[in-house]
Every structure is written in C-alpha cells, then in structure tokens.
Amino acid sequence: MPSNRSAFVDDKGKPLRVADSAMPKPGADDIVVRNYAVAINTIDPAQADGFQIRQYPTVLGHDLAGEVFDVGSNVTRFKKGGRVIGHARQFRFLQVSQKTEPSACIRAFLLAMQPSYLTACGFYEEGYMQLDLPSLDAKPNGKVVVVYGGSSSVGIAAIQLAVNAGYRVIATSSSNNFDLCREAGASDVFDYKVETVAGDIAKAVCDDKFVGLYNAIGIPESFDVVTPIMEKLNGGFLANTKPLGKLPNFIDAKFVLGVGDFGFPVWDNFITKALESGKLKCLPEAKVVGKGLESLQEAFEVRNGDVSAQKVVVEL
Ligand SMILES: NC(=O)c1ccc[n+]([C@@H]2O[C@H](COP(=O)([O-])OP(=O)(O)OC[C@H]3O[C@@H](n4cnc5c(N)ncnc54)[C@H](OP(=O)(O)O)[C@@H]3O)[C@@H](O)[C@H]2O)c1
C-alpha cells in the first residue's frame, strides 16, 4: 500500500512536525504528485509564521517537482508516471475557498511536463502590463521591459518569459550576477547600487518603446531606485511582486500575483516545450539544503536569510 507523509504546521511559528498523513484522492480536475523535490517559496516560511492561515494543523507548499501518482477523471493531459513541475497554489486555495484540509492535490493546469524549478510571473492579467504571451518562435517586437531584480528567482523567470515573447529586456542586479541575467536573455544589465542606474537604463531603452517595469523585488526600499528609473523613463506601468504603498502619480502600479487563470496559456502551451527546447533555462541554480521533509525547517531558515541568485530546494 502506498503511504504518504507530510510536514504539518500545528500552530503559528511552531516547528514543523513530520508525520504520516492520509493519501490524497484527486478531485475530477486534480492530479496527485509524488514529490521528488520542493523549492522554498518566500511565502512558505511566512505561512509557517501564520500568514493567511485560518485553521491548524495545515500543510504548506507551492513549488514542486515530481511524478504523477494519480489523476482525476477529467484530466487527459497528464498520465501516471509522467514527470511534472508545478505550483500547488496553497496560498490561493486558502484565500479563495478557505480550504483548510491538508492536501497534496493540485489543479492540473498549473503543471508542465518537465522537471525544473520555475516561478511563474504576473505579466499577463487583464488591466495589468498585458505583455504578449511567450512562444517558441517570438520575433523581436521593438518594445522594452525593465526587470528590476533580474537575479532573483522571480526576476529570472520574468526576463525569460518577456524575451520569449519578443521584448528586449533591461535588467538590474549586483555586478556579480550580470552574466546570469544575460544568460536568461537580458540585453543590458545595470547594478542597482550604482548612482547613475536610472539614467543608464533610460539611455539603454534608446528608441525602443518602454512598455513597463517589473519590480521582482517589490519591497518598499526598492522604490528608492525604482522611482527614479520610472521618472527618467517618463512614467508608465509598474508591476510589483509585493503589495504597494503610495507612489508618485507618474507611476501606474499594480500588485501582481504569479497565480491566476492568466497563467493557463503560459503553463499549458509554453513551459513544457520551452524547457524541452532550451528556450527556458532552469535558472537560478538550486541550492539543495537537505533531503527529506525533516530538512524543511532548516530550508525555511535558509530562505529567510540572504539568498542571491539561488533557489532553495529540499530533495524528498
Ligand atoms: N506576488 C507573488 O505572487 C510572488 C510570488 C513569489 C515571490 N514573491 C515576492 O517576490 C520577491 C522576490 O522573490 P524571489 O524568491 O524571486 O527572491 P530571491 O530569489 O530571494 O531574490 C534574491 C535577489 O534579490 C536581489 N535583491 C535583494 N534586495 C534587493 C534590493 N533592495 N534591490 C534590488 N535587488 C535586491 C538580490 O540581487 P543581487 O544578489 O543580484 O544583488 C538577490 O539575488 C519577494 O519579495 C517575494 O516575497 C511574490
């Protein structure tokens, strides 16, 4: 008989408790994944500290790589034994349906058939930056996106998705991560700690049309640099990965989530083929903190510390 184990959060801030748990049964649109590795999303340790958790015990988790163990009756795209990466939407489930039962079921549409660690980005939602969707044969479209925080996990995914839709990407990072941003496809990279960064970016945009800035870092301090960049670019749209404070009128800003129905075409039509063909690279590199659910607590601590150009991962 197959068995299942989970890392339970029993109460706000309590250390994770690893124990046997019920084997999940997929709903009609779900699949059950046997996880081989999980990446620690910044939201996981925050949720372990009680963020948005309404009932205990609960099981956390967002970013996973594994093998299809069981499929729901409506699922045709995934077969038992197929390798998948996915975003389990624990946070979204909690928000939308107040679902509090620990579950390893995930909606089939947020999966791609390749092992990797990838964070999806909120580029596409209606009324937001509304970039063209990525494709395997995108041609340069003469438009520019600025990705602030290009060496972060979210930033590297943002660079790659925009480049694969034909946009030229100008990124920021520390100088030791310039090569990484270029490997992801950025045409120009500037150090956000250098005083001339705003003017340098404006110059690099040149005659291309600036369509928006994706602030992958999102925290309030980042606006000390992001606001002057937007001013030099004469304002425009800004997508932010964190909730926003008050900003000058010349910035039309929105908080973006990496999860929503807008992710469907990206996951369904692009990610699997792009990983297979090398159009999407598995960046940044994984920092494997340990093996087994027992290593998750340490991985949360590593994730809460200084992370530069690495994805914190636990193998299972
Ligand atoms: N809205 C959503 O759905 C969603 C989903 C996932 C994550 N997030 C948020 O997105 C942000 C990025 O997450 P992540 O996992 O991609 O982060 P990450 O990989 O841990 O980011 C680390 C990078 O951030 C850069 N950095 C740190 N402080 C900076 C600053 N003040 N200005 C510019 N760059 C700075 C560093 O670049 P250098 O080393 O090159 O200096 C470092 O490489 C977090 O705030 C996270 O909470 C939001």
Coordinates of N, CA, C and O in Angstrom, one line a residue, residues 75-78 85 107-114 118 120 124 133-136 161 260-276 280:
V75 N -8.9 14.7 -16.2 CA -7.6 15.0 -16.6 C -7.1 14.1 -17.7 O -7.1 12.9 -17.6
T76 N -6.8 14.7 -18.9 CA -6.3 13.9 -20.0 C -4.8 14.2 -20.3 O -4.1 13.4 -21.0
R77 N -4.4 15.4 -20.0 CA -3.1 15.8 -20.4 C -1.9 15.2 -19.6 O -0.8 15.1 -20.1
F78 N -2.2 14.7 -18.4 CA -1.2 14.1 -17.6 C -1.5 12.6 -17.4 O -2.6 12.2 -17.1
I85 N 6.6 19.6 -13.1 CA 6.8 20.6 -12.2 C 5.5 21.3 -12.0 O 4.6 21.3 -12.8
R107 N -4.4 21.5 -9.0 CA -5.1 21.7 -10.3 C -4.2 21.4 -11.5 O -3.0 21.9 -11.5
A108 N -4.6 20.6 -12.4 CA -3.8 20.1 -13.4 C -3.2 21.2 -14.3 O -2.2 21.0 -14.9
F109 N -3.9 22.3 -14.4 CA -3.5 23.3 -15.4 C -2.2 24.1 -15.0 O -1.6 24.7 -15.8
L110 N -1.8 23.9 -13.7 CA -0.6 24.7 -13.3 C 0.6 23.8 -13.3 O 1.5 23.9 -12.6
L111 N 0.6 22.8 -14.3 CA 1.7 21.9 -14.3 C 2.3 21.9 -15.7 O 1.6 22.1 -16.7
A112 N 3.6 21.5 -15.8 CA 4.2 21.3 -17.1 C 5.0 20.0 -17.0 O 5.3 19.6 -15.9
M113 N 5.2 19.4 -18.2 CA 5.8 18.1 -18.1 C 7.3 18.1 -18.2 O 7.9 17.6 -19.2
Q114 N 8.0 18.6 -17.3 CA 9.4 18.6 -17.2 C 9.8 18.9 -15.8 O 9.2 19.6 -15.1
L118 N 10.7 26.6 -11.3 CA 10.4 27.8 -12.1 C 9.3 28.6 -11.4 O 8.3 28.0 -10.9
A120 N 6.3 31.2 -11.9 CA 5.5 32.0 -12.9 C 5.3 33.4 -12.5 O 5.4 33.8 -11.3
Y124 N 0.5 39.0 -17.2 CA -0.5 38.9 -18.2 C -1.9 39.3 -17.9 O -2.7 39.4 -18.8
L133 N 2.0 36.9 -25.0 CA 2.4 35.6 -24.3 C 3.7 35.1 -25.0 O 4.0 35.4 -26.1
P134 N 4.5 34.3 -24.2 CA 5.7 33.8 -24.8 C 5.4 32.7 -25.8 O 4.3 32.0 -25.7
S135 N 6.3 32.5 -26.7 CA 6.1 31.4 -27.7 C 7.5 30.9 -28.1 O 8.5 31.5 -27.8
L136 N 7.5 29.8 -28.8 CA 8.8 29.2 -29.2 C 9.4 29.9 -30.4 O 10.6 29.7 -30.6
L161 N 10.5 35.0 -19.7 CA 9.1 35.0 -20.3 C 9.0 36.2 -21.3 O 8.4 36.1 -22.3
G260 N -3.0 32.6 -11.2 CA -4.4 33.0 -11.6 C -4.7 32.3 -12.9 O -3.8 31.7 -13.5
D261 N -5.9 32.5 -13.4 CA -6.3 31.9 -14.7 C -5.4 32.4 -15.9 O -5.2 31.6 -16.8
F262 N -4.8 33.6 -15.7 CA -4.0 34.1 -16.8 C -2.8 33.2 -17.0 O -2.1 33.3 -18.0
G263 N -2.4 32.4 -16.0 CA -1.2 31.5 -16.1 C -1.5 30.3 -17.0 O -0.6 29.7 -17.5
F264 N -2.8 30.1 -17.3 CA -3.1 28.9 -18.0 C -2.4 28.7 -19.4 O -1.7 27.7 -19.6
P265 N -2.4 29.7 -20.3 CA -1.7 29.5 -21.6 C -0.2 29.4 -21.4 O 0.4 28.8 -22.2
V266 N 0.3 30.1 -20.4 CA 1.8 30.0 -20.2 C 2.2 28.6 -19.8 O 3.1 28.0 -20.4
W267 N 1.5 28.1 -18.8 CA 1.8 26.7 -18.4 C 1.5 25.7 -19.4 O 2.2 24.7 -19.7
D268 N 0.3 25.8 -20.0 CA -0.2 24.8 -20.9 C 0.5 24.7 -22.2 O 0.8 23.7 -22.7
N269 N 0.7 25.9 -22.8 CA 1.2 25.9 -24.2 C 2.7 26.2 -24.3 O 3.3 26.1 -25.4
F270 N 3.3 26.7 -23.3 CA 4.7 27.2 -23.4 C 5.7 26.4 -22.6 O 6.7 26.0 -23.1
I271 N 5.5 26.3 -21.3 CA 6.6 26.0 -20.4 C 7.2 24.6 -20.7 O 8.4 24.4 -20.8
T272 N 6.4 23.6 -20.9 CA 6.9 22.2 -21.2 C 7.8 22.3 -22.4 O 9.0 21.8 -22.4
K273 N 7.3 22.8 -23.5 CA 8.0 22.8 -24.8 C 9.3 23.6 -24.7 O 10.3 23.3 -25.3
A274 N 9.1 24.8 -24.0 CA 10.3 25.7 -23.9 C 11.4 25.1 -23.1 O 12.6 25.3 -23.3
L275 N 11.1 24.3 -22.0 CA 12.1 23.7 -21.2 C 12.8 22.6 -22.1 O 14.0 22.4 -22.1
E276 N 11.9 21.8 -22.8 CA 12.5 20.7 -23.7 C 13.4 21.3 -24.7 O 14.5 20.7 -25.0
L280 N 13.6 28.0 -22.4 CA 13.6 28.3 -20.9 C 14.7 27.5 -20.2 O 14.8 26.3 -20.4

